[in-house]
Each structure stands twice: as C-alpha cells, then as structure tokens.
mmCIF file of C-alpha atoms in Angstrom:
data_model
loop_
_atom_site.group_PDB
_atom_site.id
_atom_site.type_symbol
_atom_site.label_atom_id
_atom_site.label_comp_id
_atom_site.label_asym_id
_atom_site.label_seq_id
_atom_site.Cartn_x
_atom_site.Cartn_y
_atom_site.Cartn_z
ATOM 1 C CA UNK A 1 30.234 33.425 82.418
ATOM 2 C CA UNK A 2 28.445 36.252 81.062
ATOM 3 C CA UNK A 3 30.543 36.225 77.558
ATOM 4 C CA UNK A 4 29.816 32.956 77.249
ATOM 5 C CA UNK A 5 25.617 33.564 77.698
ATOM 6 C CA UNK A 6 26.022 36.520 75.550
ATOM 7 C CA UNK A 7 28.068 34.399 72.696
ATOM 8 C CA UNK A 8 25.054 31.966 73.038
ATOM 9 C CA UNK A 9 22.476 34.092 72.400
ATOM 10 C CA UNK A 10 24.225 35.916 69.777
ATOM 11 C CA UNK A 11 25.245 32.931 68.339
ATOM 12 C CA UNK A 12 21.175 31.649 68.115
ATOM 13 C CA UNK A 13 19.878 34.625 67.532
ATOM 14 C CA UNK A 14 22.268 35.288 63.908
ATOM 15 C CA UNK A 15 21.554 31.527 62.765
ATOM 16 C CA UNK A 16 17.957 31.728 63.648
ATOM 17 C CA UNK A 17 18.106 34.793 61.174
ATOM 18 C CA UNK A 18 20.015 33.812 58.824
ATOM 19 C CA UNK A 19 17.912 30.290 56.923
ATOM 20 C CA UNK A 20 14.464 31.607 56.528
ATOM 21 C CA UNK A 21 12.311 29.431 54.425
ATOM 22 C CA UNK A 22 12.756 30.196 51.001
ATOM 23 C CA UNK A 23 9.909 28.964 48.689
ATOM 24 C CA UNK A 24 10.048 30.002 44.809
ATOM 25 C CA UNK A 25 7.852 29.399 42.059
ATOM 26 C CA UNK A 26 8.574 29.816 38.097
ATOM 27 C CA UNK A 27 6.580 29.255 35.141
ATOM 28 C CA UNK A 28 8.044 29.295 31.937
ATOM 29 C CA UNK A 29 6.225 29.555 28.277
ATOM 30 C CA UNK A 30 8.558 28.834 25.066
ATOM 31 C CA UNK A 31 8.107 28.233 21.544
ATOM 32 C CA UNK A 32 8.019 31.175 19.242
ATOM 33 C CA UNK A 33 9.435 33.396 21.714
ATOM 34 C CA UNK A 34 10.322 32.565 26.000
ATOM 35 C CA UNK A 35 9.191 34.111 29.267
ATOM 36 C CA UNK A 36 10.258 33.444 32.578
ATOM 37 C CA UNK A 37 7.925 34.452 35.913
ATOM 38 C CA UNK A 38 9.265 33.800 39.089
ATOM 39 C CA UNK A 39 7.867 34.621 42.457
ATOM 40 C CA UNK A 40 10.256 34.323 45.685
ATOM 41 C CA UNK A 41 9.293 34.153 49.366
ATOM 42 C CA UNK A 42 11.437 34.186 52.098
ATOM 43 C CA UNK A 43 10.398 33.823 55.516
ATOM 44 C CA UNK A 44 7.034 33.779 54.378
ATOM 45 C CA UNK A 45 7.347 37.788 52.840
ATOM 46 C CA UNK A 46 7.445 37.913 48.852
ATOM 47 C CA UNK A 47 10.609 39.514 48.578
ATOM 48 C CA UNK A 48 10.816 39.365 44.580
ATOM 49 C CA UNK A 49 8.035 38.404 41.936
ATOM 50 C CA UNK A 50 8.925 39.473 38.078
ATOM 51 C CA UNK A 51 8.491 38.555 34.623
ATOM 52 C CA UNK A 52 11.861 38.026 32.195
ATOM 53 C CA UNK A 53 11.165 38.314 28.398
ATOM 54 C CA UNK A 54 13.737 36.199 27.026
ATOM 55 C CA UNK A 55 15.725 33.176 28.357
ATOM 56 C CA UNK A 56 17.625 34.959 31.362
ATOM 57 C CA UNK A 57 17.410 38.273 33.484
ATOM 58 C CA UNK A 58 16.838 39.785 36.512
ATOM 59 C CA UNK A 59 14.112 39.998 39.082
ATOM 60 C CA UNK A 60 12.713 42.507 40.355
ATOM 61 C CA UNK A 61 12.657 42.722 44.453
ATOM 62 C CA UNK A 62 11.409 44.605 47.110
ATOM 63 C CA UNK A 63 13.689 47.424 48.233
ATOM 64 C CA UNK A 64 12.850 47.311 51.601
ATOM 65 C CA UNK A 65 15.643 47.634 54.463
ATOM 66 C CA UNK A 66 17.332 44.474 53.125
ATOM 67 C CA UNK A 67 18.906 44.311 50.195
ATOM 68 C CA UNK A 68 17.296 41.730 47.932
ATOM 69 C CA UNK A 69 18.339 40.348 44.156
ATOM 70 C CA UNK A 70 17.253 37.558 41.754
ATOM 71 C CA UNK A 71 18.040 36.238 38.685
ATOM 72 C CA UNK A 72 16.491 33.419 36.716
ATOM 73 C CA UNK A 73 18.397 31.565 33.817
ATOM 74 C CA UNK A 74 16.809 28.899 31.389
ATOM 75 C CA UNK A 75 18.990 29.588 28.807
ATOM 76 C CA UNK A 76 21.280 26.556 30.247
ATOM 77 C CA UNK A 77 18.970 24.405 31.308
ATOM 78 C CA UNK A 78 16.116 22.003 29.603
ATOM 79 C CA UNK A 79 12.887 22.576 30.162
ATOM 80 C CA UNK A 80 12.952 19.760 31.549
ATOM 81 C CA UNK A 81 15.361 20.500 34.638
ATOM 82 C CA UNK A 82 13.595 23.712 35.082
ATOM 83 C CA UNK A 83 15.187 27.462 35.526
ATOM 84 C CA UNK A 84 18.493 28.642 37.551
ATOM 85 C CA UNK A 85 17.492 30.860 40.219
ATOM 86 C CA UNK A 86 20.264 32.822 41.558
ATOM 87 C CA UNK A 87 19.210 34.732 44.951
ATOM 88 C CA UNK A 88 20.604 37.191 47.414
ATOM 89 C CA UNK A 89 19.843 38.862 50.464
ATOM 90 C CA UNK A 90 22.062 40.769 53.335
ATOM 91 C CA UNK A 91 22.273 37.059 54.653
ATOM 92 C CA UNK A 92 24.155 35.293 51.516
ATOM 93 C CA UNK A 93 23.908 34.910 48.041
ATOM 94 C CA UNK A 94 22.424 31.314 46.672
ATOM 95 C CA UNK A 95 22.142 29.725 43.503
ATOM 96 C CA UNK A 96 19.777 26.545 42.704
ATOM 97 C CA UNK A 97 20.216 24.679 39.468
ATOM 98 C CA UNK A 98 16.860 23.147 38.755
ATOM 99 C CA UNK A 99 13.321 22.499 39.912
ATOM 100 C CA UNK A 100 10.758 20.086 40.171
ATOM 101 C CA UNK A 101 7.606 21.041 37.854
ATOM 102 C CA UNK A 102 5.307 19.899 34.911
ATOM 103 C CA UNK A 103 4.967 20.878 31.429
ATOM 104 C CA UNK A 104 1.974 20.812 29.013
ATOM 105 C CA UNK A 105 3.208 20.904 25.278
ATOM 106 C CA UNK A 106 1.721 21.481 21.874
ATOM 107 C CA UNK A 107 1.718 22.115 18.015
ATOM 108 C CA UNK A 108 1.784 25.890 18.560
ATOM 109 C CA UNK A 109 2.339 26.785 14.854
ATOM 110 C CA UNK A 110 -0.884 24.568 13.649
ATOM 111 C CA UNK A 111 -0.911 22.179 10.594
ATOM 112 C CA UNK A 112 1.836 20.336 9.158
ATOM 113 C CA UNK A 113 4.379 22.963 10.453
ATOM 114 C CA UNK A 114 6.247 21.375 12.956
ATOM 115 C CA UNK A 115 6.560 23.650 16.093
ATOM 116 C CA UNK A 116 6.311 22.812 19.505
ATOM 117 C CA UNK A 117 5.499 25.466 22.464
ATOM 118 C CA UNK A 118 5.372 24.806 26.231
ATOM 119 C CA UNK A 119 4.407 26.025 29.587
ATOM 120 C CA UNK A 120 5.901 24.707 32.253
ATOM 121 C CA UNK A 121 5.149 25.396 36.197
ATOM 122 C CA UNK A 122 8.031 24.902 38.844
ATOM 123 C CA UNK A 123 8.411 24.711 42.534
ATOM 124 C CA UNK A 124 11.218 24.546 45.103
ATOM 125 C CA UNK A 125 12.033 24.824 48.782
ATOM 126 C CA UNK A 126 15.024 25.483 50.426
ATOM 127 C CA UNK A 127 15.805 25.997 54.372
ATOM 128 C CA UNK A 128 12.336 25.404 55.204
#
C-alpha cells in the first residue's frame, strides 16, 4: 500500500514537471541580409531570448540550474511557414516546424530595382 501511494505521487509529481507551458515568439527581417530573434518562456520564466544574424543558429539561454538550449532555423522554411525552433531542457529535447505569424513586405532597394525585404512576427504555444 505504501509503494503504491508513493508511485502515485511520484508518478504526478514528475509529469506535473515535466510539460510546462512553453510560449515562443520570433521575428524575422530578410532582404539584403536575415535576422532571426526569438524569445522562449517556459513555465512562465524566459529561459532563452537571442538574436541570430543569418538564417540559422543558436540561442542563447539562461544557465541557471537547468540546462537550457535553442536553436532557430529559417533557412528551410518560407517565410511564410515561419522559423524551426529546436528546444531543450533537463526534461526533453523538442523541435517545432513552423509558426503562425504575419509579415509586412516592401521594395527595400527603392526604384525600379526589384528587391523585396520583410519582417515577419511569429507566435506559438505548446503544452500550455
């Protein structure tokens, strides 16, 4: 009887832990060149905020006593579909193709010159 209320609680307890709400944001600007800033918060903590220069890199996150990485990725993806977020903490390692969001576009390069830059803002929610 009492392994079985112990198993219980232990049981609860880990899978209370382990799904926190995880809410990210990303904007992304591209045309003559691409950045990628992403903000993550898990359990309602900011655990990683960063800016990428370029298509794809790393995030940086808080170094706390949990182990915490992030990666964003638009290199794959349209602008459309929105970033790859890859993100890991001592509870699992997760990786969401795509977010909902809205982009503004424009003639960035003026004139008759035909060049077209966007910004782009993106939201998702997972576990919550």
């Amino acid at each position: 009887m009492q392994f079985s209320t112990f198993f219980a609680t232990t049981l609860t307890l880990f899978t209370a832990g382990s799904f926190a709400c995880v809410k990210i944001t990303a904007s992304v600007s591209s045309g003559l060149s691409t950045t990628v800033e992403v903000t993550i918060n898990d359990n309602g903590v900011q655990t990683c905020k960063g800016l990428v220069k370029g298509c794809a890199g790393v995030i940086p996150c808080n170094t706390s006593q949990r182990w915490y990485w992030a990666y964003a990725d638009t290199c794959h993806n349209s602008l459309n579909m929105g970033p790859t977020i890859q993100y890991q903490t001592d509870h699992g390692k997760w990786e969401w193709k795509g977010m909902s969001g809205n982009c503004d576009s424009w003639n960035c390069c003026g004139g008759n010159i035909p060049c077209v830059c966007r910004n782009c803002w993106y939201t998702r929610q997972e576990f919550c």
